[in-house]
Short mmCIF file of C-alpha atoms and ligand atoms in Angstrom, two decimals:
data_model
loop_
_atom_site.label_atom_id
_atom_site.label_comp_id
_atom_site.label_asym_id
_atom_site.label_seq_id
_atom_site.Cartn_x
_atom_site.Cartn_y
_atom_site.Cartn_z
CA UNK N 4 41.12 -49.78 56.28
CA UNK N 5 43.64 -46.70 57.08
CA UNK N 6 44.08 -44.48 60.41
CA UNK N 7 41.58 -41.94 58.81
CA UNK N 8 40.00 -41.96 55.35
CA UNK N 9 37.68 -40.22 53.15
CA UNK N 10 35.49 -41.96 51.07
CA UNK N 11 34.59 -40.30 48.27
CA UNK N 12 31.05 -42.29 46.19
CA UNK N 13 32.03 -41.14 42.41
CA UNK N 14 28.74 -42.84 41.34
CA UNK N 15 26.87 -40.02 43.66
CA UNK N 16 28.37 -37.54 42.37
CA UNK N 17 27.20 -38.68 38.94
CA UNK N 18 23.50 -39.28 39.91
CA UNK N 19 23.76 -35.73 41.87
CA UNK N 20 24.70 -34.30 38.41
CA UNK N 21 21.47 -35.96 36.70
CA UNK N 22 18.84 -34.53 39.47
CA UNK N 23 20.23 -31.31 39.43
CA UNK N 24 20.18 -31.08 35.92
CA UNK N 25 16.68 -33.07 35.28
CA UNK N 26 15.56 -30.01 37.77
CA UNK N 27 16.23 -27.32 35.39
CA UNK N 28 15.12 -26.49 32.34
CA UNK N 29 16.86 -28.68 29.31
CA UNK N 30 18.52 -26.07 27.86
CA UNK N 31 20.35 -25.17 30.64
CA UNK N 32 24.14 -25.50 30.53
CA UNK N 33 26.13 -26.74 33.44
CA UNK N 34 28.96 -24.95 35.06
CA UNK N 35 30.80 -27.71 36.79
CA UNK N 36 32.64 -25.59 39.71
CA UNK N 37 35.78 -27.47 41.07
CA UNK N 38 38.13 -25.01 42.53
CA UNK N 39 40.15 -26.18 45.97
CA UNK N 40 40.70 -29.72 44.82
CA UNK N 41 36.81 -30.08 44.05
CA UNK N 42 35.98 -28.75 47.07
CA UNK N 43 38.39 -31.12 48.29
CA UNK N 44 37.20 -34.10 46.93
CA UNK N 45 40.02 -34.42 44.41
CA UNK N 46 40.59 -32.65 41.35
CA UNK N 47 42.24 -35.44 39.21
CA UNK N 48 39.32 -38.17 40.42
CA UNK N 49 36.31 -36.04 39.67
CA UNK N 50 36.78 -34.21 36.92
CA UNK N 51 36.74 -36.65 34.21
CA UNK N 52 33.60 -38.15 35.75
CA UNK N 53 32.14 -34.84 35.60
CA UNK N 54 32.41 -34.08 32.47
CA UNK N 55 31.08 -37.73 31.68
CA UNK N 56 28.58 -36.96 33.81
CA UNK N 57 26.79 -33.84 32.18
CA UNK N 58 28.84 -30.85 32.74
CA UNK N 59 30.06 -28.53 30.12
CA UNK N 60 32.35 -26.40 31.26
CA UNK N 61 34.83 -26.41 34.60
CA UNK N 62 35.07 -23.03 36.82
CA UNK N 63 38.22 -22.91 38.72
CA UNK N 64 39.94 -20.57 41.16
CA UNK N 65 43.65 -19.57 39.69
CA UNK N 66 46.05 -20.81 36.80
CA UNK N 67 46.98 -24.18 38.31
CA UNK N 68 43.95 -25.61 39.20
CA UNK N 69 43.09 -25.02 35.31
CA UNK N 70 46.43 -26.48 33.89
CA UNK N 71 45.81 -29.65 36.06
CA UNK N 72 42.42 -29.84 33.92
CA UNK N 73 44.32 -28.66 30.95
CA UNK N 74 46.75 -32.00 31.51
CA UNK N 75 44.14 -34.02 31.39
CA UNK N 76 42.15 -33.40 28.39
CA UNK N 77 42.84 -30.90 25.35
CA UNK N 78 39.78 -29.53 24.57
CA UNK N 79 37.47 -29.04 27.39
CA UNK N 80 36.62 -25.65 28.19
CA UNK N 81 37.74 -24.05 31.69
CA UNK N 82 36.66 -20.93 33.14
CA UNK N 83 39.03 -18.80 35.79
CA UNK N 84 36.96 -17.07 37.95
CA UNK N 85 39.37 -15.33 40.20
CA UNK N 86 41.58 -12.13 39.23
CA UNK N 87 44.68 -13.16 37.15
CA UNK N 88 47.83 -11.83 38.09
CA UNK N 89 49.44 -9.62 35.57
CA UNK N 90 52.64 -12.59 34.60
CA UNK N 91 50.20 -15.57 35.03
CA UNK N 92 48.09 -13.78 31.61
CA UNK N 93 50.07 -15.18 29.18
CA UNK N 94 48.76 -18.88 30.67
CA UNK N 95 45.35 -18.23 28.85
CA UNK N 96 47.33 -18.67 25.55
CA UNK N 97 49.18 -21.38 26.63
CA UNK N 98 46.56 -23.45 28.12
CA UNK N 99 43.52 -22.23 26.10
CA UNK N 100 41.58 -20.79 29.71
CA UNK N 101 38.72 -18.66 29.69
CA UNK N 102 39.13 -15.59 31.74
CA UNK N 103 36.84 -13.76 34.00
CA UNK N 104 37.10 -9.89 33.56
CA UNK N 105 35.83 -7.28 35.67
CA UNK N 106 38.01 -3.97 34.43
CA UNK N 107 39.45 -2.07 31.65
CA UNK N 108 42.85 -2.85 32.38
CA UNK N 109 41.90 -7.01 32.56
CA UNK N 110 40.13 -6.45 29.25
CA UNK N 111 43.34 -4.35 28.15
CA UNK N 112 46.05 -6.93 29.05
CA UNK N 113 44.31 -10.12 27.74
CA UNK N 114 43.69 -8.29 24.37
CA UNK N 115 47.32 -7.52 24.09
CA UNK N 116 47.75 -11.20 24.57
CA UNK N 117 45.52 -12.01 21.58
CA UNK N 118 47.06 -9.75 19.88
CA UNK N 119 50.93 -11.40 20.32
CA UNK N 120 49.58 -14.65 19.75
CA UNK N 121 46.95 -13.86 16.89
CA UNK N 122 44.02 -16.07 18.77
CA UNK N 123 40.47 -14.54 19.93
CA UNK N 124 40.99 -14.53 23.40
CA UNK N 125 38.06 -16.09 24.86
CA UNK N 126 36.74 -13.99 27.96
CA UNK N 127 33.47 -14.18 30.13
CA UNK N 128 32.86 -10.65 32.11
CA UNK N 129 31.65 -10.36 35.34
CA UNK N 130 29.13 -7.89 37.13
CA UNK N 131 29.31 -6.53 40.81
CA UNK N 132 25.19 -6.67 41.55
CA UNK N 133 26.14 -6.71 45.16
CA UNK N 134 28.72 -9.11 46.16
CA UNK N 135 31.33 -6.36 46.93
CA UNK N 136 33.72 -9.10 45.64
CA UNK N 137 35.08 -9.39 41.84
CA UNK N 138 32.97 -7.62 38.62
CA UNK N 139 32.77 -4.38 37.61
CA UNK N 140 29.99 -2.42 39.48
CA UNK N 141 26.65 -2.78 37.82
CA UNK N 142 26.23 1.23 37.01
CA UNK N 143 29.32 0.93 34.98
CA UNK N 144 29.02 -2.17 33.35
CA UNK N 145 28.22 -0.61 29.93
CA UNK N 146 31.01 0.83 29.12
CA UNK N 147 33.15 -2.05 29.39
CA UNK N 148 30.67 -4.43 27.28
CA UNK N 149 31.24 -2.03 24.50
CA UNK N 150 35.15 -1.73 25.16
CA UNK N 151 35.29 -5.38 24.77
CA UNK N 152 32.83 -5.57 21.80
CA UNK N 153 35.86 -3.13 19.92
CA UNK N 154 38.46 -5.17 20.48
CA UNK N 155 39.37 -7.69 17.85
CA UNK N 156 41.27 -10.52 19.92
CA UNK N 157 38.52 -10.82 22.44
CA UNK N 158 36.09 -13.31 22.30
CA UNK N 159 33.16 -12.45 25.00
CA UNK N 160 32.06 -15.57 25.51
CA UNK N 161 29.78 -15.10 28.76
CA UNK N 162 28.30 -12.67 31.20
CA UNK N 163 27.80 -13.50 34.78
CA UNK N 164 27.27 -12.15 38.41
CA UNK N 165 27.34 -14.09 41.79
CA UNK N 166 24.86 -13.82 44.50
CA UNK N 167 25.80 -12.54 47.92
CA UNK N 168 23.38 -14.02 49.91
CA UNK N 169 21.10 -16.91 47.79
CA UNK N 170 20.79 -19.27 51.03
CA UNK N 171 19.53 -16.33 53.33
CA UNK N 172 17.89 -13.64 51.38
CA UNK N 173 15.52 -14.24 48.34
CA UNK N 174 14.75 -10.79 48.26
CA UNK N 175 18.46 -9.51 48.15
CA UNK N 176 19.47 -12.39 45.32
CA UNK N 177 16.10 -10.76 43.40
CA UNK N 178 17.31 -7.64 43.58
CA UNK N 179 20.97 -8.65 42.16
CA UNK N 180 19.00 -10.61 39.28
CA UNK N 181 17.38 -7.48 38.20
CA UNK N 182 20.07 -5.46 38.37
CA UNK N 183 21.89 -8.13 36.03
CA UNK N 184 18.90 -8.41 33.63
CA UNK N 185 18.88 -4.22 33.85
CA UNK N 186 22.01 -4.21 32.64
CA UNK N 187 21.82 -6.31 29.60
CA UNK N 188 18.71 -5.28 28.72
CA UNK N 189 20.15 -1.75 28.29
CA UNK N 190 22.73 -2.96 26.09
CA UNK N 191 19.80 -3.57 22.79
CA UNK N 192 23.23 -4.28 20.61
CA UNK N 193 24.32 -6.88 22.91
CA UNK N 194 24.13 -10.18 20.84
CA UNK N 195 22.83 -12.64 23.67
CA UNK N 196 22.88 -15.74 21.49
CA UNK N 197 26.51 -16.71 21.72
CA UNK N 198 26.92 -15.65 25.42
CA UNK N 199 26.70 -17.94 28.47
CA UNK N 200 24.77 -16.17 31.00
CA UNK N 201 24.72 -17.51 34.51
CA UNK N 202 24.37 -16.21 38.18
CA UNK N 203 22.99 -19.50 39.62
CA UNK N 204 25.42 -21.13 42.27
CA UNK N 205 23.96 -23.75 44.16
CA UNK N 206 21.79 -21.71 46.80
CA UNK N 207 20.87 -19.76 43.64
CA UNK N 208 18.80 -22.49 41.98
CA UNK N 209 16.56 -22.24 44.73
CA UNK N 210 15.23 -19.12 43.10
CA UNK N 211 16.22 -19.99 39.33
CA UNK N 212 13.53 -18.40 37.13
CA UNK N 213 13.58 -19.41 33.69
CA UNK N 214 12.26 -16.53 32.01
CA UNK N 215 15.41 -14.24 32.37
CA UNK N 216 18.15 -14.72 30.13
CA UNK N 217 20.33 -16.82 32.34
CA UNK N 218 21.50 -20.16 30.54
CA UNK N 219 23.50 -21.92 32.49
CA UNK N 220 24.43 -22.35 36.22
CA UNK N 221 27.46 -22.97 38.82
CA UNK N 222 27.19 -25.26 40.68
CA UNK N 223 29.59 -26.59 43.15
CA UNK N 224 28.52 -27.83 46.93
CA UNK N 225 25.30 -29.22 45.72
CA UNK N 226 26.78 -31.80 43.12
CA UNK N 227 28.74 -33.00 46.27
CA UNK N 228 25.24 -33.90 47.89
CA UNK N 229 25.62 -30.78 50.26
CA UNK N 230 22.40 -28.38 50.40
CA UNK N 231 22.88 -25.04 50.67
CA UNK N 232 20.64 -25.03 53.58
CA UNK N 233 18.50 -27.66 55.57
CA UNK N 234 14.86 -26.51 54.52
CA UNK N 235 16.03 -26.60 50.81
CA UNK N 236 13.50 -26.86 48.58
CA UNK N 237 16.14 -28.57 46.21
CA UNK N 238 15.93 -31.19 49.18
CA UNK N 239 12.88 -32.27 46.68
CA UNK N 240 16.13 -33.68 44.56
CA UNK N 241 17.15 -36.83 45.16
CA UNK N 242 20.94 -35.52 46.40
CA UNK N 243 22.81 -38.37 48.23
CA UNK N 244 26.09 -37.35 49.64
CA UNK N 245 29.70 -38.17 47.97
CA UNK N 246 32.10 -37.51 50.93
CA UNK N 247 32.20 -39.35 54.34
CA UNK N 248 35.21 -38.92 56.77
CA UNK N 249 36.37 -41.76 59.06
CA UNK N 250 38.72 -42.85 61.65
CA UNK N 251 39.32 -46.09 63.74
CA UNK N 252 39.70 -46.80 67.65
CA UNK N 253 43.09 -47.14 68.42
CA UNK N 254 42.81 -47.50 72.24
CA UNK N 255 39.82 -48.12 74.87
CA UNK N 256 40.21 -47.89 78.37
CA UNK N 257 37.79 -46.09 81.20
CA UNK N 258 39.23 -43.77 83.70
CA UNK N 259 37.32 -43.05 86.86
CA UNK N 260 35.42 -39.85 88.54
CA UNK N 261 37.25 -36.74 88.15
CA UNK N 262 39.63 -37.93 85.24
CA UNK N 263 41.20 -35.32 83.66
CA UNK N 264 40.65 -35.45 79.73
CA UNK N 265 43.17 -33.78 76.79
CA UNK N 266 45.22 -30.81 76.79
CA UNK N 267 43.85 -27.62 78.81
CA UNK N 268 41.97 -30.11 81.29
CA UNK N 269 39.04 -28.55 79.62
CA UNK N 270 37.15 -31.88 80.51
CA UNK N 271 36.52 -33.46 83.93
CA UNK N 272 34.48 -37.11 84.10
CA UNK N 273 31.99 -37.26 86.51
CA UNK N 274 32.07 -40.73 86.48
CA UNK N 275 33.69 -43.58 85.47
CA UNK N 276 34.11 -42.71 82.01
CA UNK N 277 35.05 -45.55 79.07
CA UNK N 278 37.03 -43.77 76.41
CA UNK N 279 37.66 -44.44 72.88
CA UNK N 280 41.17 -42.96 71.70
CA UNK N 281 40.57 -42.12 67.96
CA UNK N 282 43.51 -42.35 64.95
CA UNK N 283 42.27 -38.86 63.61
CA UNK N 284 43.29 -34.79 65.20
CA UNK N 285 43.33 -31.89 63.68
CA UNK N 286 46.00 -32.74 61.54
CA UNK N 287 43.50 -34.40 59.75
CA UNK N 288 41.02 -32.01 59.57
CA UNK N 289 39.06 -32.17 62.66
CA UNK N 290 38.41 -28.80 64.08
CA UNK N 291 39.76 -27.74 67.23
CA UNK N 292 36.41 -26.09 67.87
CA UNK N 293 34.51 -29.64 68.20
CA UNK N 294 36.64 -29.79 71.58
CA UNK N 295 33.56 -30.98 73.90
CA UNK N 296 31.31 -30.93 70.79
CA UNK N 297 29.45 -32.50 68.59
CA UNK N 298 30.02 -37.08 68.00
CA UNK N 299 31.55 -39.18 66.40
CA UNK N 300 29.50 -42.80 65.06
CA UNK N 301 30.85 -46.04 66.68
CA UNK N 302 28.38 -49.07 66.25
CA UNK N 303 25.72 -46.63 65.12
CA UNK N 304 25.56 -44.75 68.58
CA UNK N 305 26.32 -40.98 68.55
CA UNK N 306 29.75 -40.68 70.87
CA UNK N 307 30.71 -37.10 72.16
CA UNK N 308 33.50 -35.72 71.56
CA UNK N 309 35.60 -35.06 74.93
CA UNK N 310 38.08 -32.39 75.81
CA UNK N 311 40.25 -30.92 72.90
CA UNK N 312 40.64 -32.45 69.84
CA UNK N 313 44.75 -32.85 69.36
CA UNK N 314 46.82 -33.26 66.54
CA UNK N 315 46.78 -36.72 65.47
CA UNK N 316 43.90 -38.15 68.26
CA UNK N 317 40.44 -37.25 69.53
CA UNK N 318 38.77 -38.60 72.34
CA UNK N 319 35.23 -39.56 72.63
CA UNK N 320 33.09 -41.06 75.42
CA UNK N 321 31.83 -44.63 74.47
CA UNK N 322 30.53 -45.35 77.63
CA UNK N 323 27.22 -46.07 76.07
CA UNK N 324 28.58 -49.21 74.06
CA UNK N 325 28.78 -51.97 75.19
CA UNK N 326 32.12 -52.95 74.11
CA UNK N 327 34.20 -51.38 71.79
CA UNK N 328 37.16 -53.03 70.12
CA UNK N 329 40.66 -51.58 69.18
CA UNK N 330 40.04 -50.91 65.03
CA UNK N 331 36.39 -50.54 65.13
CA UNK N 332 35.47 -48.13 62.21
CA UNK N 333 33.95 -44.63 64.13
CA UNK N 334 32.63 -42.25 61.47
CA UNK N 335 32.65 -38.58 61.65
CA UNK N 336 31.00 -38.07 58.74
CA UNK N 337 28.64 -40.05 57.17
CA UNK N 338 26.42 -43.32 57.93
CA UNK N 339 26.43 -45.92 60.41
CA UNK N 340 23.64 -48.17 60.51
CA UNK N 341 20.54 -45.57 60.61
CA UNK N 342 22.23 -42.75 62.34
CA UNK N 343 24.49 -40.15 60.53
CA UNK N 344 26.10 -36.84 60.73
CA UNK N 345 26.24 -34.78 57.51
CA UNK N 346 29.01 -32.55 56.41
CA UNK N 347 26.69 -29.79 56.97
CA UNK N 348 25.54 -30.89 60.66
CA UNK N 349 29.40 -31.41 61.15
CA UNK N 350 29.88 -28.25 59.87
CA UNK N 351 27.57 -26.47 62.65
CA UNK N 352 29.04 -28.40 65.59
CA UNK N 353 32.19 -26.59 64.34
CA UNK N 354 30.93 -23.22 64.09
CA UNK N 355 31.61 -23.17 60.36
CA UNK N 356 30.60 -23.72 57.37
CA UNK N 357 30.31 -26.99 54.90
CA UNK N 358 32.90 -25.30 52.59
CA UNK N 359 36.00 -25.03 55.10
CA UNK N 360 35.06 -28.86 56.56
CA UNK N 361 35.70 -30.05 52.80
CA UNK N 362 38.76 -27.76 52.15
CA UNK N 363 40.06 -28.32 55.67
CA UNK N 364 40.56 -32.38 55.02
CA UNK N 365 44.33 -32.42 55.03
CA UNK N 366 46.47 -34.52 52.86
CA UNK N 367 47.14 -37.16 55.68
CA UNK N 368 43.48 -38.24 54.91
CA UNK N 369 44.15 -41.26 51.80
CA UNK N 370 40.69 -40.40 49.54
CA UNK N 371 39.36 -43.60 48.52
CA UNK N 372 37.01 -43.49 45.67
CA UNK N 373 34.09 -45.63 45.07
CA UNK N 374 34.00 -45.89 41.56
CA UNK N 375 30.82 -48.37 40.71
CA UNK N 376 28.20 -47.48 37.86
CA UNK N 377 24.92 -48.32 38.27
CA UNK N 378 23.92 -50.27 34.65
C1 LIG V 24 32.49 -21.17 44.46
C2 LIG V 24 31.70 -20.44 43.46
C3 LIG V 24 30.52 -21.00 42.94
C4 LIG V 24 29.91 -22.29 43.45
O1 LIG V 24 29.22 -22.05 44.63
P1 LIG V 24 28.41 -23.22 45.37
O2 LIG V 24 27.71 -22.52 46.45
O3 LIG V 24 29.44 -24.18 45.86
O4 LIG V 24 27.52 -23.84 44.36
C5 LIG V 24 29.88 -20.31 41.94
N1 LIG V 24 30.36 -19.13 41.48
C6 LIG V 24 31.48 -18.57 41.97
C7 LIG V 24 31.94 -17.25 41.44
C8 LIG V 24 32.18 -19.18 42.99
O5 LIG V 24 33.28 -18.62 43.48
#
């Protein structure tokens, strides 16, 4: 046992992978999304299992995270899906990427490319239906799918939009489905055979409908056991989680009435208070807005969190126990006995979201990985 480790259960990740996919239909492609270290889980650790897992084809954020794929396997296909910077375009030669496009002067610049190296440059374009975010805009969308279709050393390999609002607003993600469809299904010399066509993240599949053209999905905090939101109906899938986040005691002592606790004094005892002094802060991740909020699991027993969280320690009340021993195991996220706290109740005690918990782990935290196969 370390100070503070993540434990990260490769076999759940795998079984998440199967019940997601034995959820859709079977000729649904998976878009294995693993941009920001796999959602901080480790890039290098997860991807390989991924693939061996089901998934067809990695999404990633920018250049690097792709050429850290790229080193470790020719062959498998990665998507970009953020905006390429002008000098990082000649990488998509060099390490065989798949960009996203959402404007005439992408489409322009990775054709020259093609061009200079005499390669179809494979592309996937994206549509604005109301994320505000990348894609061309919806009404315009035509033009470019027939600028692309004239230019020799592009390949347009897939079409896709992202929903704004898929864990909040069925009606909205409906209406930036149609819009999608709309568009394609203006487009009657549009050869949809050869193109992947997605939209799904993991809130998405909520409302996946299999008789629109959409063949494949992208899927990123659900194959981490994370649903998008607690009345889920994907919480019908067997998803177990794949990250938990521990610390250990590194002090006890009890202070009496009208003890000042952490920096700020933002915590008074009003009684004779035992304290646990944890080997985790938010150097390692744990948010300074869980000052006074939100537990921490020692022996099972939910232990708040008292005062401010500091750098390296955070101080909980273990009054409660019993006794509590210098290198007991106190889990902030995960199991303990029958009682846990999930990334996404963590996340809520923090005033954020699942996403920044899992991005936020720093690199202090040693990620140890569970690597078992169930035969
Ligand atoms: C991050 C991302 C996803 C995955 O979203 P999840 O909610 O984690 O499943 C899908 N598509 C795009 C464009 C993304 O940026």
């Amino acid at each position: 046992m370390k100070r503070c480790w993540a434990e990260i259960d490769l076999a759940a990740l795998e079984r998440n992978l199967g019940c997601i996919r034995a959820a859709l239909p079977a000729h649904i492609h998976y878009v294995t999304v693993v941009k920001a270290d796999a959602y901080g889980h480790g890039l290098q650790q997860t991807a390989t299992r991924l693939m061996q897992s089901g998934a067809e084809l990695y999404a990633v954020a920018n250049v690097e995270e792709a050429r850290q794929i790229r080193e470790m396997g020719a062959g498998w296909p990665i998507l970009i899906l953020g905006a390429l910077l002008p000098e990082e375009i000649p990488s998509l030669a060099d390490y065989d990427l798949i960009a996203t496009v959402s404007s005439p002067a992408e489409v322009e610049a990775i054709h020259t490319l093609g061009q200079q190296r005499n390669r179809r440059q494979p592309i996937h374009l994206k549509i604005d239906t109301g994320m505000g975010r990348l894609g061309i805009w919806w009404e315009n969308a035509g033009p470019l799918i027939r600028l692309i279709q004239s230019m020799p050393y592009l390949n347009l390999a897939g079409v896709f939009t992202h929903f704004s609002s898929a864990d909040t607003d069925p009606q909205y993600t409906r209406e930036q489905r149609d819009r999608f469809v709309g568009v394609l299904r203006n487009l009657p010399d549009l050869d949809l055979t050869n193109l992947l066509i997605h939209a799904d993240n993991s809130a998405g599949i909520e409302t996946f409908e299999e008789d629109l053209p959409f063949n494949a999905v992208r899927v990123g905090l659900l194959q981490f056991g994370i649903l998008p939101y607690p009345d889920s109906l994907l919480a019908r899938v067997r998803i177990e989680p794949v990250f938990s986040f521990h610390a250990r005691v590194g002090l006890v002592k009890t202070v009496p009435p009208g003890a000042s606790i952490s920096y700020g004094r933002t915590f008074q005892t009003d009684k004779a208070t035992t304290l646990a002094i944890l080997t985790a802060g938010y150097g390692d991740g744990i948010p300074v807005s869980l000052s006074n909020r939100g537990s921490v699991l020692i022996q099972g027993h939910h232990c708040p969190i008292l005062g401010r969280v500091t750098m390296d320690q955070t101080i909980v009340d273990v009054s409660a126990l019993n006794e509590v021993k210098v290198g007991e195991q106190a889990t902030l996220i995960g199991n303990q006995n029958n009682s846990s706290i999930t990334t996404s109740e963590f996340a809520e005690q923090a005033g954020t979201i699942p996403y920044e918990i899992l991005t936020s782990i720093t690199k202090r935290v040693t990620r140890i990985y569970k690597t078992s196969r169930e035969l």
